[in-house]
Coordinates of C-alpha atoms in Angstrom, one line a residue:
X1 CA -7.9 9.3 -9.7
X2 CA -11.2 7.2 -10.5
X3 CA -12.8 4.6 -7.9
X4 CA -13.9 0.7 -8.8
X5 CA -15.0 -1.8 -6.3
X6 CA -13.0 -5.3 -5.8
X7 CA -14.5 -8.2 -3.3
X8 CA -11.8 -10.9 -4.0
X9 CA -9.1 -9.4 -6.4
X10 CA -6.3 -10.9 -5.3
X11 CA -3.1 -8.7 -4.3
X12 CA -1.2 -10.4 -7.0
X13 CA -3.6 -8.8 -9.3
X14 CA -3.6 -5.5 -7.6
X15 CA 0.0 -4.8 -7.4
X16 CA 0.5 -4.9 -11.2
X17 CA -2.2 -2.9 -11.5
X18 CA -0.5 -0.3 -9.6
X19 CA 2.1 -0.9 -11.6
X20 CA 0.0 0.0 -14.7
X21 CA -2.5 2.1 -13.7
X22 CA -0.1 3.6 -11.2
X23 CA -2.2 3.0 -8.3
X24 CA 0.4 4.5 -5.6
X25 CA -1.3 8.6 -5.7
X26 CA 0.0 10.8 -7.6
X27 CA -0.5 13.1 -4.8
X28 CA 1.8 16.9 -5.7
X29 CA 3.6 16.6 -8.8
X30 CA 5.2 20.0 -10.3
X31 CA 6.2 17.5 -13.8
X32 CA 9.3 16.5 -11.9
X33 CA 9.3 15.6 -8.0
X34 CA 6.4 13.8 -7.4
X35 CA 5.3 13.8 -3.8
X36 CA 2.5 11.3 -1.9
X37 CA 1.1 12.5 1.2
X38 CA 0.3 10.0 4.1
X39 CA -2.8 8.7 4.5
X40 CA -4.0 9.6 1.3
X41 CA -4.0 5.9 -0.5
X42 CA -6.4 3.3 0.5
X43 CA -4.8 0.3 2.3
X44 CA -5.4 -3.1 0.6
X45 CA -5.5 -6.8 2.6
X46 CA -3.3 -8.7 1.6
X47 CA -4.7 -11.8 -0.3
X48 CA -5.1 -15.6 1.0
X49 CA -3.1 -16.0 -2.4
X50 CA 0.0 -14.4 -1.3
X51 CA -0.2 -14.7 2.0
X52 CA -1.3 -16.2 5.4
X53 CA -3.3 -14.6 7.8
X54 CA -4.4 -11.1 8.7
X55 CA -1.8 -8.5 6.1
X56 CA -2.2 -4.7 5.1
X57 CA -0.4 -3.3 2.4
X58 CA 0.3 0.5 2.6
X59 CA 1.9 3.2 0.9
X60 CA 2.8 2.1 -2.4
X61 CA 5.2 3.9 -4.1
X62 CA 7.5 3.5 -7.3
X63 CA 10.0 5.1 -9.6
X64 CA 10.5 6.0 -12.7
X65 CA 13.1 4.3 -15.9
X66 CA 15.9 3.8 -15.5
X67 CA 15.3 3.9 -11.6
X68 CA 13.9 0.2 -10.5
X69 CA 13.2 0.8 -6.9
X70 CA 9.5 -0.5 -6.3
X71 CA 8.1 -0.1 -1.6
X72 CA 5.2 -0.5 -0.2
X73 CA 4.7 -0.3 4.1
X74 CA 3.5 -4.1 5.8
X75 CA 1.8 -4.6 8.6
X76 CA 1.4 -8.7 9.9
X77 CA -1.0 -9.8 12.5
X78 CA 0.7 -11.9 15.0
X79 CA 1.9 -15.5 12.8
X80 CA 0.9 -13.5 9.7
X81 CA 3.3 -14.1 6.8
X82 CA 4.6 -13.8 3.0
X83 CA 4.5 -17.0 0.7
X84 CA 7.7 -18.4 -0.4
X85 CA 8.4 -15.6 -3.3
X86 CA 12.1 -14.2 -4.3
X87 CA 12.8 -10.9 -6.0
X88 CA 14.9 -10.3 -9.7
X89 CA 16.3 -7.4 -8.2
X90 CA 16.9 -8.3 -4.3
X91 CA 14.7 -6.9 -1.3
X92 CA 15.4 -5.0 1.3
X93 CA 13.1 -5.1 4.3
X94 CA 13.3 -2.3 6.9
X95 CA 11.4 -3.2 10.7
X96 CA 9.7 -0.2 12.2
X97 CA 7.8 -1.8 14.5
X98 CA 7.5 -5.2 16.0
X99 CA 9.4 -8.3 16.0
X100 CA 9.2 -10.5 12.4
X101 CA 10.8 -14.5 11.4
X102 CA 12.6 -14.4 8.3
X103 CA 13.4 -17.4 6.4
X104 CA 15.9 -18.0 3.1
X105 CA 16.1 -21.4 1.5
X106 CA 17.2 -24.4 3.1
X107 CA 18.6 -22.6 6.1
X108 CA 17.5 -21.5 9.5
X109 CA 14.7 -19.1 10.9
X110 CA 16.2 -15.4 12.0
X111 CA 14.4 -12.9 14.2
X112 CA 14.9 -9.8 13.6
X113 CA 12.7 -7.1 15.5
X114 CA 12.2 -3.0 15.4
X115 CA 15.6 -1.6 13.4
X116 CA 17.4 -3.7 12.2
X117 CA 17.1 -4.4 8.7
X118 CA 16.7 -7.7 6.5
X119 CA 18.1 -8.0 2.8
X120 CA 17.9 -10.8 0.6
X121 CA 20.1 -10.9 -2.3
X122 CA 18.0 -11.8 -5.9
X123 CA 16.6 -14.4 -6.3
X124 CA 17.0 -16.3 -3.0
X125 CA 13.3 -17.8 -2.4
X126 CA 13.0 -16.6 0.5
X127 CA 9.7 -15.8 3.0
X128 CA 9.0 -13.4 5.9
X129 CA 6.2 -12.6 8.5
X130 CA 5.4 -11.9 12.4
X131 CA 6.3 -14.1 15.1
X132 CA 3.3 -15.7 16.8
X133 CA 2.3 -13.1 19.5
X134 CA 3.8 -10.2 17.9
X135 CA 3.0 -8.0 15.2
X136 CA 5.2 -6.1 13.2
X137 CA 5.4 -3.8 10.6
X138 CA 8.0 -2.6 8.0
X139 CA 9.0 -1.2 4.6
X140 CA 9.9 -3.6 2.1
X141 CA 11.5 -2.3 -0.3
X142 CA 12.7 -4.0 -3.9
X143 CA 14.5 -4.0 -7.4
X144 CA 12.9 -4.8 -10.1
X145 CA 14.6 -6.3 -13.2
X146 CA 13.2 -6.2 -16.6
X147 CA 9.8 -4.5 -15.1
X148 CA 9.4 -7.3 -12.4
X149 CA 9.8 -6.5 -8.9
X150 CA 8.3 -10.8 -7.3
X151 CA 7.8 -14.0 -7.7
X152 CA 5.5 -16.0 -6.1
X153 CA 5.6 -19.7 -5.0
X154 CA 3.7 -22.1 -2.6
X155 CA 2.3 -21.3 0.8
X156 CA 4.2 -21.2 4.2
X157 CA 2.7 -24.3 6.0
X158 CA 1.4 -23.9 9.3
X159 CA 4.2 -26.5 9.7
X160 CA 7.1 -25.0 8.2
X161 CA 6.4 -21.6 10.9
X162 CA 5.9 -24.3 13.8
X163 CA 9.2 -24.7 13.1
X164 CA 10.2 -20.9 14.2
X165 CA 11.8 -21.6 17.4
X166 CA 15.1 -21.0 18.0
X167 CA 17.3 -23.9 18.2
X168 CA 15.1 -25.9 15.6
X169 CA 18.4 -26.1 13.2
X170 CA 21.5 -26.8 14.8
X171 CA 23.5 -24.6 14.2
X172 CA 22.7 -24.1 11.0
X173 CA 23.5 -20.3 9.1
X174 CA 22.4 -18.4 6.2
X175 CA 23.9 -18.4 3.1
X176 CA 22.9 -15.4 1.8
X177 CA 20.2 -13.4 4.8
X178 CA 21.8 -11.2 5.9
X179 CA 20.2 -8.5 8.8
X180 CA 22.3 -5.2 9.6
X181 CA 20.8 -4.8 13.0
X182 CA 19.7 -1.4 14.6
X183 CA 22.8 0.6 15.9
X184 CA 25.0 -1.9 13.8
X185 CA 26.2 0.1 10.9
X186 CA 27.8 3.5 10.4
X187 CA 26.4 6.3 11.7
X188 CA 27.8 10.1 11.3
X189 CA 27.5 13.9 11.0
X190 CA 26.8 14.7 7.3
X191 CA 29.7 15.8 5.3
X192 CA 30.0 19.6 6.0
X193 CA 31.3 19.6 1.9
X194 CA 27.9 18.4 1.4
X195 CA 25.2 19.8 3.9
X196 CA 24.5 23.4 5.4
X197 CA 23.9 23.1 9.1
X198 CA 23.6 19.8 11.5
X199 CA 23.1 16.5 10.0
X200 CA 23.5 13.6 11.1
X201 CA 23.6 9.8 8.3
X202 CA 22.4 6.7 9.5
X203 CA 23.0 3.5 7.1
X204 CA 20.5 0.6 6.8
X205 CA 21.8 -1.3 3.7
X206 CA 24.8 -0.4 1.0
X207 CA 24.9 -1.5 -2.2
X208 CA 26.7 -4.3 -2.5
X209 CA 28.4 -6.6 -5.8
X210 CA 24.9 -8.1 -6.2
X211 CA 22.5 -5.0 -5.8
X212 CA 23.2 -1.4 -6.2
X213 CA 20.7 0.0 -4.2
X214 CA 21.6 1.4 -0.7
X215 CA 19.2 3.5 2.2
X216 CA 20.4 5.0 5.0
X217 CA 18.4 7.4 7.7
X218 CA 19.1 11.1 7.5
X219 CA 18.6 13.4 10.6
X220 CA 18.2 17.1 9.6
X221 CA 18.7 20.0 12.4
X222 CA 16.8 22.8 12.1
X223 CA 17.6 25.1 8.7
X224 CA 19.7 22.0 7.9
X225 CA 19.9 21.5 4.1
X226 CA 21.8 19.2 1.6
X227 CA 23.6 21.0 -1.1
X228 CA 22.2 21.2 -4.6
X229 CA 22.8 17.2 -5.9
X230 CA 21.4 15.0 -8.2
X231 CA 21.5 11.3 -8.6
X232 CA 21.8 8.8 -11.6
X233 CA 19.1 6.3 -10.6
X234 CA 16.9 9.0 -9.2
X235 CA 16.0 9.0 -5.4
X236 CA 12.7 7.8 -2.6
X237 CA 12.6 9.7 0.4
X238 CA 10.3 8.7 3.1
X239 CA 9.5 10.8 6.2
X240 CA 10.1 9.4 9.5
X241 CA 9.6 12.5 11.7
X242 CA 9.7 16.1 11.0
X243 CA 8.9 18.2 8.2
X244 CA 11.1 19.9 6.3
X245 CA 11.1 20.5 2.3
X246 CA 12.1 19.1 -1.4
X247 CA 12.9 21.6 -4.0
X248 CA 14.1 21.1 -7.3
X249 CA 16.3 24.0 -9.0
X250 CA 13.4 26.3 -10.4
X251 CA 11.0 24.0 -9.4
X252 CA 8.3 25.1 -6.6
X253 CA 9.1 24.1 -3.5
X254 CA 7.9 21.1 -1.5
X255 CA 6.8 20.9 2.1
X256 CA 7.3 17.1 2.9
X257 CA 5.7 15.9 6.4
X258 CA 5.9 12.6 8.7
X259 CA 4.9 9.6 6.5
X260 CA 5.1 12.0 3.2
X261 CA 7.1 10.0 -0.1
X262 CA 8.6 12.1 -2.0
X263 CA 10.5 10.5 -5.3
X264 CA 13.0 13.0 -7.7
X265 CA 13.6 11.4 -10.9
X266 CA 16.9 10.7 -12.3
X267 CA 19.7 13.3 -12.6
X268 CA 16.9 16.1 -11.2
X269 CA 19.3 19.0 -9.7
X270 CA 17.2 19.1 -6.6
X271 CA 18.2 20.1 -2.2
X272 CA 16.1 18.8 0.4
X273 CA 16.5 19.3 4.2
X274 CA 14.2 20.4 7.5
X275 CA 11.7 23.1 8.2
X276 CA 13.4 26.6 10.2
X277 CA 12.1 25.4 13.1
X278 CA 11.9 22.0 12.9
X279 CA 13.9 18.4 12.3
X280 CA 13.7 16.1 10.0
X281 CA 14.1 12.8 9.1
X282 CA 14.4 10.6 6.6
X283 CA 14.9 7.4 5.1
X284 CA 16.5 7.8 1.8
X285 CA 16.8 5.2 -1.0
X286 CA 18.2 4.5 -4.2
X287 CA 20.2 2.8 -6.7
X288 CA 24.5 3.0 -7.6
X289 CA 25.2 3.3 -12.2
X290 CA 28.9 2.0 -12.6
X291 CA 29.6 2.9 -8.6
X292 CA 28.1 6.3 -8.6
X293 CA 25.5 7.4 -6.8
X294 CA 25.8 10.9 -6.0
X295 CA 26.7 14.1 -8.5
X296 CA 27.1 17.2 -5.9
X297 CA 27.1 20.9 -6.2
X298 CA 27.2 24.5 -4.9
X299 CA 25.4 25.2 -1.7
X300 CA 22.0 26.2 -1.2
X301 CA 22.2 29.7 -0.2
X302 CA 20.9 31.0 2.8
X303 CA 19.2 34.1 0.3
X304 CA 17.8 30.6 -1.2
X305 CA 16.6 28.6 1.4
X306 CA 15.3 32.1 3.1
X307 CA 12.3 31.1 0.3
X308 CA 11.3 28.6 3.7
X309 CA 9.4 30.7 6.0
X310 CA 7.1 28.9 8.2
X311 CA 4.9 32.4 8.7
X312 CA 4.2 32.6 5.3
X313 CA 1.5 30.1 3.0
X314 CA 3.8 28.7 0.4
X315 CA 2.6 30.7 -3.7
X316 CA 1.0 27.2 -4.5
X317 CA -1.5 27.2 -1.9
X318 CA -1.6 30.7 -2.5
X319 CA -3.1 30.3 -6.3
X320 CA -5.6 27.6 -5.6
X321 CA -7.1 29.6 -2.9
X322 CA -7.4 32.4 -5.6
X323 CA -8.7 29.9 -7.9
X324 CA -11.4 29.2 -6.1
X325 CA -12.3 32.1 -4.6
X326 CA -13.0 34.0 -7.9
X327 CA -14.8 31.4 -9.6
X328 CA -16.8 31.0 -6.6
X329 CA -18.1 34.9 -7.2
X330 CA -17.9 34.6 -11.2
X331 CA -15.9 37.4 -11.6
X332 CA -13.7 36.0 -14.7
X333 CA -11.4 39.0 -15.3
X334 CA -9.9 39.0 -12.0
X335 CA -10.2 35.0 -12.6
X336 CA -7.8 34.9 -15.4
X337 CA -5.1 36.6 -14.1
X338 CA -4.7 34.6 -11.3
X339 CA -5.0 31.1 -13.7
X340 CA -1.8 33.2 -15.3
X341 CA -0.1 33.4 -11.8
X342 CA -0.9 30.0 -10.9
X343 CA 1.0 28.4 -14.1
X344 CA 4.0 30.8 -13.5
X345 CA 3.7 29.6 -9.8
X346 CA 4.5 26.0 -10.9
X347 CA 0.8 24.5 -11.1
X348 CA -0.1 22.2 -14.0
X349 CA -2.5 22.5 -15.9
X350 CA -4.8 18.9 -14.5
X351 CA -4.1 20.8 -11.3
X352 CA -5.6 24.2 -12.3
X353 CA -8.4 21.6 -13.8
X354 CA -8.6 19.8 -10.8
X355 CA -9.1 23.5 -8.5
X356 CA -11.9 24.0 -10.8
X357 CA -13.9 21.1 -10.7
X358 CA -13.7 20.9 -7.0
X359 CA -15.6 24.2 -7.1
X360 CA -18.7 23.0 -8.1
X361 CA -19.2 20.8 -4.4
X362 CA -19.5 23.8 -3.1
X363 CA -20.3 27.0 -5.4
X364 CA -22.4 24.9 -7.9
X365 CA -22.0 23.6 -11.5
X366 CA -23.0 27.3 -12.9
X367 CA -19.5 29.0 -11.7
X368 CA -17.3 25.4 -11.7
X369 CA -18.1 25.4 -15.8
X370 CA -17.4 28.9 -16.0
X371 CA -14.4 29.0 -14.6
X372 CA -13.1 25.9 -16.7
X373 CA -13.9 28.1 -19.7
X374 CA -12.3 31.0 -18.6
X375 CA -9.2 28.7 -18.1
X376 CA -9.9 27.4 -21.5
X377 CA -9.7 30.8 -23.4
X378 CA -6.7 31.7 -21.4
X379 CA -4.5 28.3 -22.2
X380 CA -5.8 29.4 -25.7
X381 CA -4.0 32.2 -25.7
X382 CA -0.8 31.1 -24.2
X383 CA -0.9 28.9 -26.6
X384 CA -1.1 31.6 -29.6
X385 CA 2.1 33.0 -27.2
X386 CA 3.9 29.9 -28.3
X387 CA 3.9 28.8 -24.1
X388 CA 4.4 25.3 -23.2
X389 CA 3.0 25.0 -20.0
X390 CA 3.1 21.4 -17.9
X391 CA 0.5 19.5 -18.4
X392 CA 0.6 16.7 -15.4
X393 CA -0.6 13.8 -14.7
X394 CA -4.2 12.2 -14.9
X395 CA -6.2 10.9 -12.3
X396 CA -5.6 7.3 -11.4
X397 CA -8.1 4.5 -10.8
X398 CA -7.8 2.8 -7.1
X399 CA -9.4 -0.2 -6.9
X400 CA -11.1 -1.2 -3.4
X401 CA -13.2 -3.3 -1.6
X402 CA -15.0 -0.9 0.1
X403 CA -18.5 1.0 -0.7
X404 CA -18.2 5.1 -1.3
X405 CA -20.0 5.6 1.7
X406 CA -17.5 3.5 4.1
X407 CA -14.5 5.0 1.8
X408 CA -16.1 8.5 1.9
X409 CA -16.0 8.2 6.1
X410 CA -12.6 7.4 6.0
X411 CA -11.7 10.1 3.9
X412 CA -13.3 12.6 6.3
X413 CA -12.1 11.1 9.4
X414 CA -8.8 11.2 8.0
X415 CA -8.6 15.2 7.2
X416 CA -9.8 15.4 11.4
X417 CA -7.1 12.9 12.3
X418 CA -3.9 12.2 10.2
X419 CA -3.2 9.2 11.6
X420 CA -6.5 7.3 11.5
X421 CA -6.7 4.1 10.3
X422 CA -9.0 2.7 8.9
X423 CA -11.3 -0.8 9.2
X424 CA -11.7 -2.9 6.5
X425 CA -14.3 -3.1 4.5
X426 CA -18.0 -4.1 6.8
X427 CA -16.3 -2.7 10.0
X428 CA -18.5 1.0 9.7
X429 CA -20.4 1.2 12.7
X430 CA -22.3 5.0 12.6
X431 CA -22.5 6.4 16.5
X432 CA -25.8 6.7 18.5
X433 CA -25.6 10.3 18.5
X434 CA -24.8 12.3 14.6
X435 CA -25.9 15.7 13.4
X436 CA -29.4 16.2 13.2
X437 CA -29.6 16.8 9.3
X438 CA -27.9 13.5 8.4
X439 CA -31.0 12.0 9.9
X440 CA -33.7 14.3 8.9
X441 CA -31.8 13.8 5.6
X442 CA -29.9 10.4 5.0
X443 CA -30.1 11.5 1.1
X444 CA -27.3 14.6 1.6
X445 CA -25.8 12.4 4.5
X446 CA -25.1 9.5 1.3
X447 CA -24.1 12.2 -0.5
X448 CA -21.6 13.9 1.7
X449 CA -19.6 10.7 2.0
X450 CA -20.1 8.8 -1.0
X451 CA -20.0 11.6 -3.9
X452 CA -17.5 14.5 -2.2
X453 CA -15.6 12.9 -0.1
X454 CA -15.4 9.4 -1.9
X455 CA -15.3 10.4 -6.2
X456 CA -14.0 13.5 -5.4
X457 CA -11.6 13.8 -2.9
X458 CA -10.2 10.2 -4.6
X459 CA -9.3 11.9 -7.4
X460 CA -5.6 12.3 -7.0
X461 CA -4.9 14.7 -9.1
X462 CA -4.6 16.9 -6.0
X463 CA -4.0 16.3 -2.2
X464 CA -6.2 16.6 0.6
X465 CA -4.0 19.8 1.7
X466 CA -4.6 21.4 -1.4
X467 CA -8.3 20.2 -1.7
X468 CA -8.7 21.9 2.3
X469 CA -7.4 25.3 0.6
X470 CA -9.6 25.6 -2.8
X471 CA -12.3 24.5 -0.4
X472 CA -11.4 27.4 2.1
X473 CA -11.1 29.3 -0.9
X474 CA -14.7 29.0 -2.5
X475 CA -16.3 29.6 1.5
X476 CA -13.3 33.2 1.8
X477 CA -16.4 34.8 -0.8
X478 CA -19.3 32.7 0.3
X479 CA -21.4 35.1 2.3
X480 CA -23.3 33.1 5.2
X481 CA -21.4 30.1 5.5
X482 CA -19.3 30.8 8.1
X483 CA -19.7 27.3 10.1
X484 CA -18.1 26.0 7.2
X485 CA -15.8 28.1 6.8
X486 CA -14.7 27.6 10.3
X487 CA -14.7 23.6 9.9
X488 CA -12.7 23.9 6.8
X489 CA -9.9 26.1 8.2
X490 CA -9.6 23.7 11.1
X491 CA -9.6 21.0 9.1
X492 CA -6.6 22.8 7.0
X493 CA -4.4 23.3 9.9
X494 CA -5.2 19.6 11.0
X495 CA -3.5 19.2 7.4
X496 CA -0.5 21.0 8.5
X497 CA -0.7 24.8 8.2
X498 CA 0.1 26.5 10.4
X499 CA -2.4 29.4 12.4
X500 CA 0.2 32.3 10.7
X501 CA 0.2 30.6 7.3
X502 CA -3.8 30.8 7.1
X503 CA -3.6 34.5 8.6
X504 CA -0.7 35.1 5.7
X505 CA -3.1 33.5 3.4
X506 CA -6.6 34.9 4.6
X507 CA -4.3 38.7 4.5
X508 CA -3.3 38.2 0.5
X509 CA -6.7 36.9 -0.3
X510 CA -8.0 40.3 1.7
X511 CA -5.9 42.9 -0.5
X512 CA -7.6 40.9 -3.8
X513 CA -10.9 40.6 -2.2
X514 CA -11.5 43.0 -0.2
X515 CA -11.1 44.2 3.1
X516 CA -14.7 42.9 4.3
X517 CA -14.4 39.3 3.0
X518 CA -10.0 39.8 4.7
X519 CA -11.4 40.2 8.3
X520 CA -14.1 38.2 8.5
X521 CA -11.8 35.4 7.6
X522 CA -9.0 36.4 10.7
X523 CA -12.3 36.5 12.6
X524 CA -12.9 32.8 11.5
X525 CA -9.7 31.5 12.0
X526 CA -9.3 33.6 15.2
X527 CA -12.6 31.1 15.9
X528 CA -11.3 27.7 14.8
X529 CA -8.3 27.9 16.4
X530 CA -9.8 28.7 19.9
X531 CA -11.8 25.5 18.6
X532 CA -8.7 23.5 17.9
X533 CA -7.6 24.5 22.0
X534 CA -10.8 23.2 23.3

């Protein structure tokens, strides 16, 4: 992902860029399933052109044709609201916290709260926003028609907003707007014909004659999962709690956690469900085609599900770490073998390139360039053998109004705490107590934040989890860097890897790189675990 600055770009233009240039991060893709990771997209402030008051836009996502859905998370401060607008294919607003006001043209102002879902049919002019004394956050889903999902109109005046008090509309009722109150729709056990284990489905909104879009929360108990299935218009999953997995037939396993968004294209056979030791709830969104929503297949067997082991580091991450390690020590012959293993394990060509690019920040340009040249030789050999590897997405462009130092500071804060919410541009305040190196050699601090954690980490071909594993791979094989090795091992666990997974990774790496390096890594891991307990 490339970095550009925007000081005053209106949200309408930003959203257009999101569609055309792919603002939403393609954080992890196997050529079919794409996973956007929580907290890895820059927050965008809603523009004064389309919003009144302070509105933050997060976690934008979109689908691929023939699907037409796109969404984002909006956070409104008290009294903030959208302008009047309509959606060619309709819009659903899933309120996750707070309380808000909703109004269709010529209708009363309706009040909805956390857990409620407000639906506007296609082409109905409306607005919505937070109540005067309470903020509101909501996941917003819209259906595009001919590539367009919204038509913005004039702003909602203060006078119009001021009428938003119960009783001001003389008993008038909304003609089109519909509110499904929390807990008012069907909730029940998932059909055992299509699920293994205990799962519950809580409907949020259903397809209608005006819109084929539907959504529901699905809660999986540990080890429960769907059968193999596909959707004629694809499916979007937004994880709201817990940890689980999604996998296409013949593809690699993707771990998904709270805040992650997974997209599976139309007619791709896949399954999803909870991890063995943890329940998971996700929002499932899709569209019908001629009344059909899903095609069910065979059960996901215990043997197939058995590959989900919480104590084992997934093969994808093992190969990322080994690529970094052999790039760091310059062992081209061993690197060739690992590069082939990585491609066959499901990494795309661009993901492998990105791992090699990432290593230069920790192992230096000479080693990284030699690694890239080794990969070129591997690709040439595979092409001669008629092997066609999945290229995968390129890095995309991020538009942000923050300078690189601020952006890099936010990135590091997210690595340390995935729940971190960055402030607006210009709000960064440096602490009084800072590491000695920052004041002794301030230029290295600028390079660290502005280049490593902005220019490099902003590139979305790899997500934060993959980048931390790539970093750990270099440091595993870099004598004299245990302080940094310990720090990044801790960051990898903060990003969701368990102690047992890291132990498994270091054991596997030790089998490739020798007992001395493996024993050192296990010692560093114990230090990182002890530090997190303090």
